[in-house]
Short mmCIF file of N, CA and C in Angstrom, two decimals:
data_model
loop_
_atom_site.label_atom_id
_atom_site.label_comp_id
_atom_site.label_asym_id
_atom_site.label_seq_id
_atom_site.Cartn_x
_atom_site.Cartn_y
_atom_site.Cartn_z
N ASN L 1 96.28 -38.04 110.68
CA ASN L 1 96.96 -36.93 111.34
C ASN L 1 96.00 -36.33 112.36
N ALA L 2 96.38 -36.38 113.59
CA ALA L 2 95.52 -35.88 114.67
C ALA L 2 95.78 -34.41 114.99
N GLY L 3 96.71 -33.77 114.29
CA GLY L 3 96.98 -32.36 114.54
C GLY L 3 98.07 -32.18 115.57
N GLY L 4 98.43 -30.90 115.81
CA GLY L 4 99.53 -30.58 116.70
C GLY L 4 99.17 -30.54 118.17
N GLU L 5 97.93 -30.31 118.51
CA GLU L 5 97.53 -30.21 119.91
C GLU L 5 97.32 -31.60 120.51
N ASN L 6 97.56 -31.71 121.81
CA ASN L 6 97.31 -32.98 122.48
C ASN L 6 95.82 -33.28 122.48
N ASN L 7 95.46 -34.47 122.06
CA ASN L 7 94.06 -34.88 122.08
C ASN L 7 94.00 -36.39 122.26
N GLU L 8 92.77 -36.93 122.34
CA GLU L 8 92.61 -38.35 122.62
C GLU L 8 93.10 -39.25 121.49
N LYS L 9 93.38 -38.69 120.33
CA LYS L 9 93.84 -39.50 119.20
C LYS L 9 95.37 -39.60 119.14
N ASN L 10 96.08 -38.70 119.83
CA ASN L 10 97.55 -38.73 119.74
C ASN L 10 98.26 -38.71 121.09
N THR L 11 97.52 -38.80 122.19
CA THR L 11 98.13 -38.69 123.51
C THR L 11 97.54 -39.71 124.48
N ILE L 12 98.41 -40.36 125.23
CA ILE L 12 97.98 -41.24 126.31
C ILE L 12 98.52 -40.65 127.61
N VAL L 13 97.67 -40.52 128.63
CA VAL L 13 98.06 -39.92 129.89
C VAL L 13 98.00 -40.97 131.00
N PHE L 14 99.08 -41.05 131.78
CA PHE L 14 99.15 -41.95 132.92
C PHE L 14 99.30 -41.12 134.20
N LYS L 15 98.83 -41.69 135.28
CA LYS L 15 98.94 -41.06 136.60
C LYS L 15 99.80 -41.95 137.49
N LEU L 16 100.66 -41.31 138.27
CA LEU L 16 101.46 -42.02 139.26
C LEU L 16 101.32 -41.28 140.58
N HIS L 17 100.74 -41.94 141.56
CA HIS L 17 100.53 -41.33 142.87
C HIS L 17 100.82 -42.39 143.92
N VAL L 18 102.00 -42.31 144.52
CA VAL L 18 102.43 -43.31 145.49
C VAL L 18 103.03 -42.59 146.69
N ARG L 19 102.77 -43.11 147.87
CA ARG L 19 103.29 -42.49 149.08
C ARG L 19 103.73 -43.57 150.06
N CYS L 20 104.87 -43.34 150.68
CA CYS L 20 105.35 -44.21 151.76
C CYS L 20 105.06 -43.47 153.06
N GLU L 21 104.16 -44.01 153.83
CA GLU L 21 103.73 -43.35 155.06
C GLU L 21 104.83 -43.36 156.11
N LYS L 22 104.85 -42.33 156.93
CA LYS L 22 105.82 -42.26 158.03
C LYS L 22 105.60 -43.44 158.96
N GLY L 23 106.71 -44.00 159.43
CA GLY L 23 106.64 -45.14 160.33
C GLY L 23 106.56 -46.49 159.62
N HIS L 24 106.45 -46.47 158.27
CA HIS L 24 106.41 -47.71 157.51
C HIS L 24 107.77 -47.95 156.86
N PRO L 25 108.05 -49.19 156.46
CA PRO L 25 109.32 -49.47 155.80
C PRO L 25 109.36 -48.87 154.39
N ARG L 26 110.58 -48.75 153.83
CA ARG L 26 110.76 -48.25 152.47
C ARG L 26 109.93 -49.08 151.49
N ILE L 27 109.49 -48.43 150.41
CA ILE L 27 108.75 -49.16 149.37
C ILE L 27 109.44 -48.96 148.02
N THR L 28 109.27 -49.93 147.17
CA THR L 28 109.77 -49.85 145.80
C THR L 28 108.58 -49.58 144.89
N VAL L 29 108.66 -48.52 144.10
CA VAL L 29 107.59 -48.16 143.16
C VAL L 29 107.97 -48.71 141.80
N LYS L 30 107.07 -49.52 141.24
CA LYS L 30 107.32 -50.12 139.93
C LYS L 30 106.33 -49.59 138.90
N SER L 31 106.61 -49.90 137.65
CA SER L 31 105.81 -49.37 136.54
C SER L 31 104.36 -49.84 136.59
N ASP L 32 104.05 -50.87 137.37
CA ASP L 32 102.65 -51.28 137.48
C ASP L 32 101.80 -50.27 138.24
N ALA L 33 102.44 -49.28 138.88
CA ALA L 33 101.71 -48.23 139.60
C ALA L 33 101.16 -47.15 138.66
N LEU L 34 101.59 -47.16 137.40
CA LEU L 34 101.09 -46.18 136.42
C LEU L 34 99.67 -46.54 136.03
N LYS L 35 98.75 -45.58 136.13
CA LYS L 35 97.35 -45.82 135.82
C LYS L 35 96.91 -44.90 134.67
N TRP L 36 96.24 -45.49 133.69
CA TRP L 36 95.76 -44.76 132.52
C TRP L 36 94.60 -43.83 132.89
N LEU L 37 94.67 -42.59 132.40
CA LEU L 37 93.58 -41.62 132.57
C LEU L 37 92.93 -41.39 131.21
N PRO L 38 91.82 -42.06 130.90
CA PRO L 38 91.22 -41.97 129.57
C PRO L 38 90.72 -40.57 129.19
N ASN L 39 90.46 -39.72 130.17
CA ASN L 39 89.97 -38.38 129.86
C ASN L 39 91.05 -37.32 129.94
N GLY L 40 92.31 -37.75 129.96
CA GLY L 40 93.41 -36.79 130.00
C GLY L 40 93.87 -36.51 131.41
N SER L 41 94.66 -35.48 131.53
CA SER L 41 95.33 -35.13 132.77
C SER L 41 94.35 -34.66 133.84
N GLU L 42 94.76 -34.85 135.08
CA GLU L 42 94.05 -34.27 136.22
C GLU L 42 94.82 -33.08 136.78
N LEU L 43 95.97 -32.78 136.16
CA LEU L 43 96.83 -31.70 136.62
C LEU L 43 96.33 -30.38 136.06
N ILE L 44 95.92 -29.48 136.95
CA ILE L 44 95.34 -28.20 136.54
C ILE L 44 96.42 -27.29 135.97
N ALA L 45 96.13 -26.69 134.83
CA ALA L 45 97.08 -25.77 134.18
C ALA L 45 97.30 -24.55 135.07
N ASP L 46 98.54 -24.08 135.13
CA ASP L 46 98.89 -22.94 135.99
C ASP L 46 98.18 -21.66 135.59
N ASP L 47 97.88 -21.51 134.31
CA ASP L 47 97.33 -20.24 133.83
C ASP L 47 95.81 -20.16 133.94
N THR L 48 95.19 -21.10 134.63
CA THR L 48 93.73 -21.05 134.75
C THR L 48 93.32 -20.53 136.12
N LYS L 49 92.21 -19.85 136.13
CA LYS L 49 91.66 -19.32 137.37
C LYS L 49 90.45 -20.17 137.75
N PRO L 50 90.30 -20.51 139.02
CA PRO L 50 89.15 -21.31 139.44
C PRO L 50 87.85 -20.61 139.08
N ASN L 51 86.91 -21.37 138.60
CA ASN L 51 85.61 -20.84 138.21
C ASN L 51 84.56 -21.83 138.70
N ALA L 52 83.66 -21.38 139.54
CA ALA L 52 82.65 -22.26 140.12
C ALA L 52 81.71 -22.81 139.06
N GLU L 53 81.60 -22.14 137.91
CA GLU L 53 80.65 -22.55 136.88
C GLU L 53 81.20 -23.62 135.95
N SER L 54 82.51 -23.77 135.86
CA SER L 54 83.07 -24.76 134.95
C SER L 54 84.25 -25.48 135.58
N LYS L 55 84.58 -26.62 134.97
CA LYS L 55 85.73 -27.39 135.45
C LYS L 55 87.01 -26.64 135.11
N PRO L 56 88.02 -26.72 135.97
CA PRO L 56 89.28 -26.06 135.66
C PRO L 56 89.96 -26.72 134.46
N LYS L 57 90.70 -25.94 133.70
CA LYS L 57 91.40 -26.45 132.53
C LYS L 57 92.62 -27.25 132.99
N THR L 58 92.80 -28.40 132.40
CA THR L 58 93.96 -29.22 132.71
C THR L 58 94.93 -29.17 131.55
N PHE L 59 96.14 -29.69 131.75
CA PHE L 59 97.15 -29.65 130.70
C PHE L 59 96.72 -30.43 129.47
N THR L 60 96.12 -31.58 129.65
CA THR L 60 95.54 -32.33 128.54
C THR L 60 94.14 -32.73 128.96
N SER L 61 93.18 -32.00 128.48
CA SER L 61 91.80 -32.27 128.83
C SER L 61 91.06 -32.61 127.55
N PHE L 62 90.60 -33.82 127.46
CA PHE L 62 89.82 -34.22 126.30
C PHE L 62 88.82 -35.28 126.72
N SER L 63 87.82 -35.45 125.93
CA SER L 63 86.83 -36.47 126.24
C SER L 63 87.02 -37.61 125.26
N SER L 64 87.32 -38.77 125.80
CA SER L 64 87.50 -39.94 124.95
C SER L 64 86.15 -40.33 124.39
N ASP L 65 86.11 -40.52 123.07
CA ASP L 65 84.85 -40.94 122.48
C ASP L 65 84.59 -42.40 122.82
N HIS L 66 83.36 -42.82 122.66
CA HIS L 66 82.98 -44.18 123.05
C HIS L 66 83.71 -45.23 122.22
N ASP L 67 84.08 -44.89 120.98
CA ASP L 67 84.81 -45.84 120.14
C ASP L 67 86.15 -46.18 120.75
N SER L 68 86.91 -45.16 121.16
CA SER L 68 88.23 -45.43 121.71
C SER L 68 88.13 -46.09 123.09
N LEU L 69 87.14 -45.72 123.90
CA LEU L 69 86.98 -46.34 125.22
C LEU L 69 86.63 -47.82 125.09
N SER L 70 85.75 -48.16 124.14
CA SER L 70 85.38 -49.56 123.98
C SER L 70 86.55 -50.39 123.48
N LYS L 71 87.45 -49.79 122.68
CA LYS L 71 88.63 -50.52 122.20
C LYS L 71 89.53 -50.89 123.37
N PHE L 72 89.59 -50.02 124.39
CA PHE L 72 90.49 -50.22 125.52
C PHE L 72 89.81 -50.81 126.75
N ALA L 73 88.52 -51.05 126.69
CA ALA L 73 87.78 -51.49 127.88
C ALA L 73 88.35 -52.77 128.49
N LYS L 74 88.66 -53.75 127.67
CA LYS L 74 89.17 -55.02 128.19
C LYS L 74 90.69 -55.02 128.35
N ASN L 75 91.36 -54.12 127.65
CA ASN L 75 92.82 -54.08 127.70
C ASN L 75 93.29 -52.62 127.67
N PRO L 76 93.19 -51.90 128.80
CA PRO L 76 93.57 -50.48 128.82
C PRO L 76 95.06 -50.31 128.60
N PRO L 77 95.47 -49.15 128.06
CA PRO L 77 96.90 -48.89 127.87
C PRO L 77 97.66 -49.02 129.19
N ALA L 78 98.83 -49.62 129.12
CA ALA L 78 99.66 -49.84 130.31
C ALA L 78 101.09 -50.03 129.84
N PRO L 79 102.04 -49.86 130.74
CA PRO L 79 103.43 -50.15 130.37
C PRO L 79 103.57 -51.60 129.92
N TYR L 80 104.44 -51.84 128.97
CA TYR L 80 104.68 -53.19 128.46
C TYR L 80 105.26 -54.09 129.55
N ASN L 81 106.21 -53.56 130.30
CA ASN L 81 106.83 -54.30 131.39
C ASN L 81 106.39 -53.67 132.70
N LEU L 82 105.68 -54.42 133.52
CA LEU L 82 105.13 -53.89 134.77
C LEU L 82 106.09 -53.99 135.94
N ASP L 83 107.30 -54.48 135.70
CA ASP L 83 108.24 -54.74 136.78
C ASP L 83 109.45 -53.80 136.76
N ILE L 84 109.35 -52.67 136.09
CA ILE L 84 110.45 -51.71 136.03
C ILE L 84 110.43 -50.84 137.29
N ILE L 85 111.55 -50.77 137.99
CA ILE L 85 111.63 -49.95 139.20
C ILE L 85 111.72 -48.48 138.80
N LEU L 86 110.78 -47.68 139.30
CA LEU L 86 110.75 -46.25 139.02
C LEU L 86 111.40 -45.45 140.14
N ALA L 87 111.22 -45.90 141.37
CA ALA L 87 111.76 -45.17 142.53
C ALA L 87 111.71 -46.05 143.76
N LYS L 88 112.52 -45.68 144.74
CA LYS L 88 112.46 -46.30 146.06
C LYS L 88 112.18 -45.16 147.04
N LEU L 89 111.11 -45.31 147.80
CA LEU L 89 110.68 -44.24 148.69
C LEU L 89 110.89 -44.63 150.15
N GLY L 90 111.35 -43.64 150.91
CA GLY L 90 111.49 -43.81 152.35
C GLY L 90 110.27 -43.24 153.05
N PRO L 91 110.15 -43.47 154.35
CA PRO L 91 109.01 -42.97 155.11
C PRO L 91 108.82 -41.46 154.93
N GLY L 92 107.59 -41.08 154.62
CA GLY L 92 107.25 -39.67 154.44
C GLY L 92 107.45 -39.17 153.02
N GLN L 93 108.00 -39.99 152.13
CA GLN L 93 108.21 -39.55 150.75
C GLN L 93 107.05 -39.99 149.87
N GLY L 94 106.85 -39.25 148.77
CA GLY L 94 105.79 -39.60 147.85
C GLY L 94 106.10 -39.14 146.45
N LEU L 95 105.40 -39.72 145.50
CA LEU L 95 105.51 -39.34 144.09
C LEU L 95 104.11 -39.03 143.57
N ILE L 96 103.98 -37.87 142.98
CA ILE L 96 102.73 -37.53 142.30
C ILE L 96 103.15 -36.97 140.95
N GLN L 97 102.84 -37.69 139.91
CA GLN L 97 103.25 -37.28 138.58
C GLN L 97 102.16 -37.63 137.59
N LEU L 98 101.84 -36.71 136.72
CA LEU L 98 100.93 -36.97 135.62
C LEU L 98 101.72 -36.80 134.36
N GLN L 99 101.68 -37.77 133.50
CA GLN L 99 102.51 -37.73 132.32
C GLN L 99 101.69 -38.00 131.08
N GLY L 100 101.85 -37.17 130.08
CA GLY L 100 101.23 -37.40 128.78
C GLY L 100 102.31 -37.82 127.80
N SER L 101 101.95 -38.70 126.91
CA SER L 101 102.92 -39.17 125.92
C SER L 101 102.26 -39.16 124.56
N LYS L 102 102.80 -38.37 123.64
CA LYS L 102 102.25 -38.33 122.29
C LYS L 102 102.57 -39.62 121.57
N LEU L 103 101.61 -40.08 120.82
CA LEU L 103 101.79 -41.32 120.04
C LEU L 103 102.52 -41.03 118.76
#
């Protein structure tokens, strides 16, 4: 039991950041664009104030221990099917999403 709070033992966080530049043709975004973030989210929590002395608090901020990182070093978490269409973007459109998923 990893407890009720999101931590490295019960949560996997993926990042999706894709942009179709103006003047380029439409693009299809597939599940292979999801990238694992082993240290948790990069999305800063709304209730935090910037502080020059410390890193801002994120929605899921944890430090993966070396045991869990070494388990995933050769085979990091990823979607099972990398060919699922998530979105189709036109010129000037983009997707920025950070998603945590409890195990």
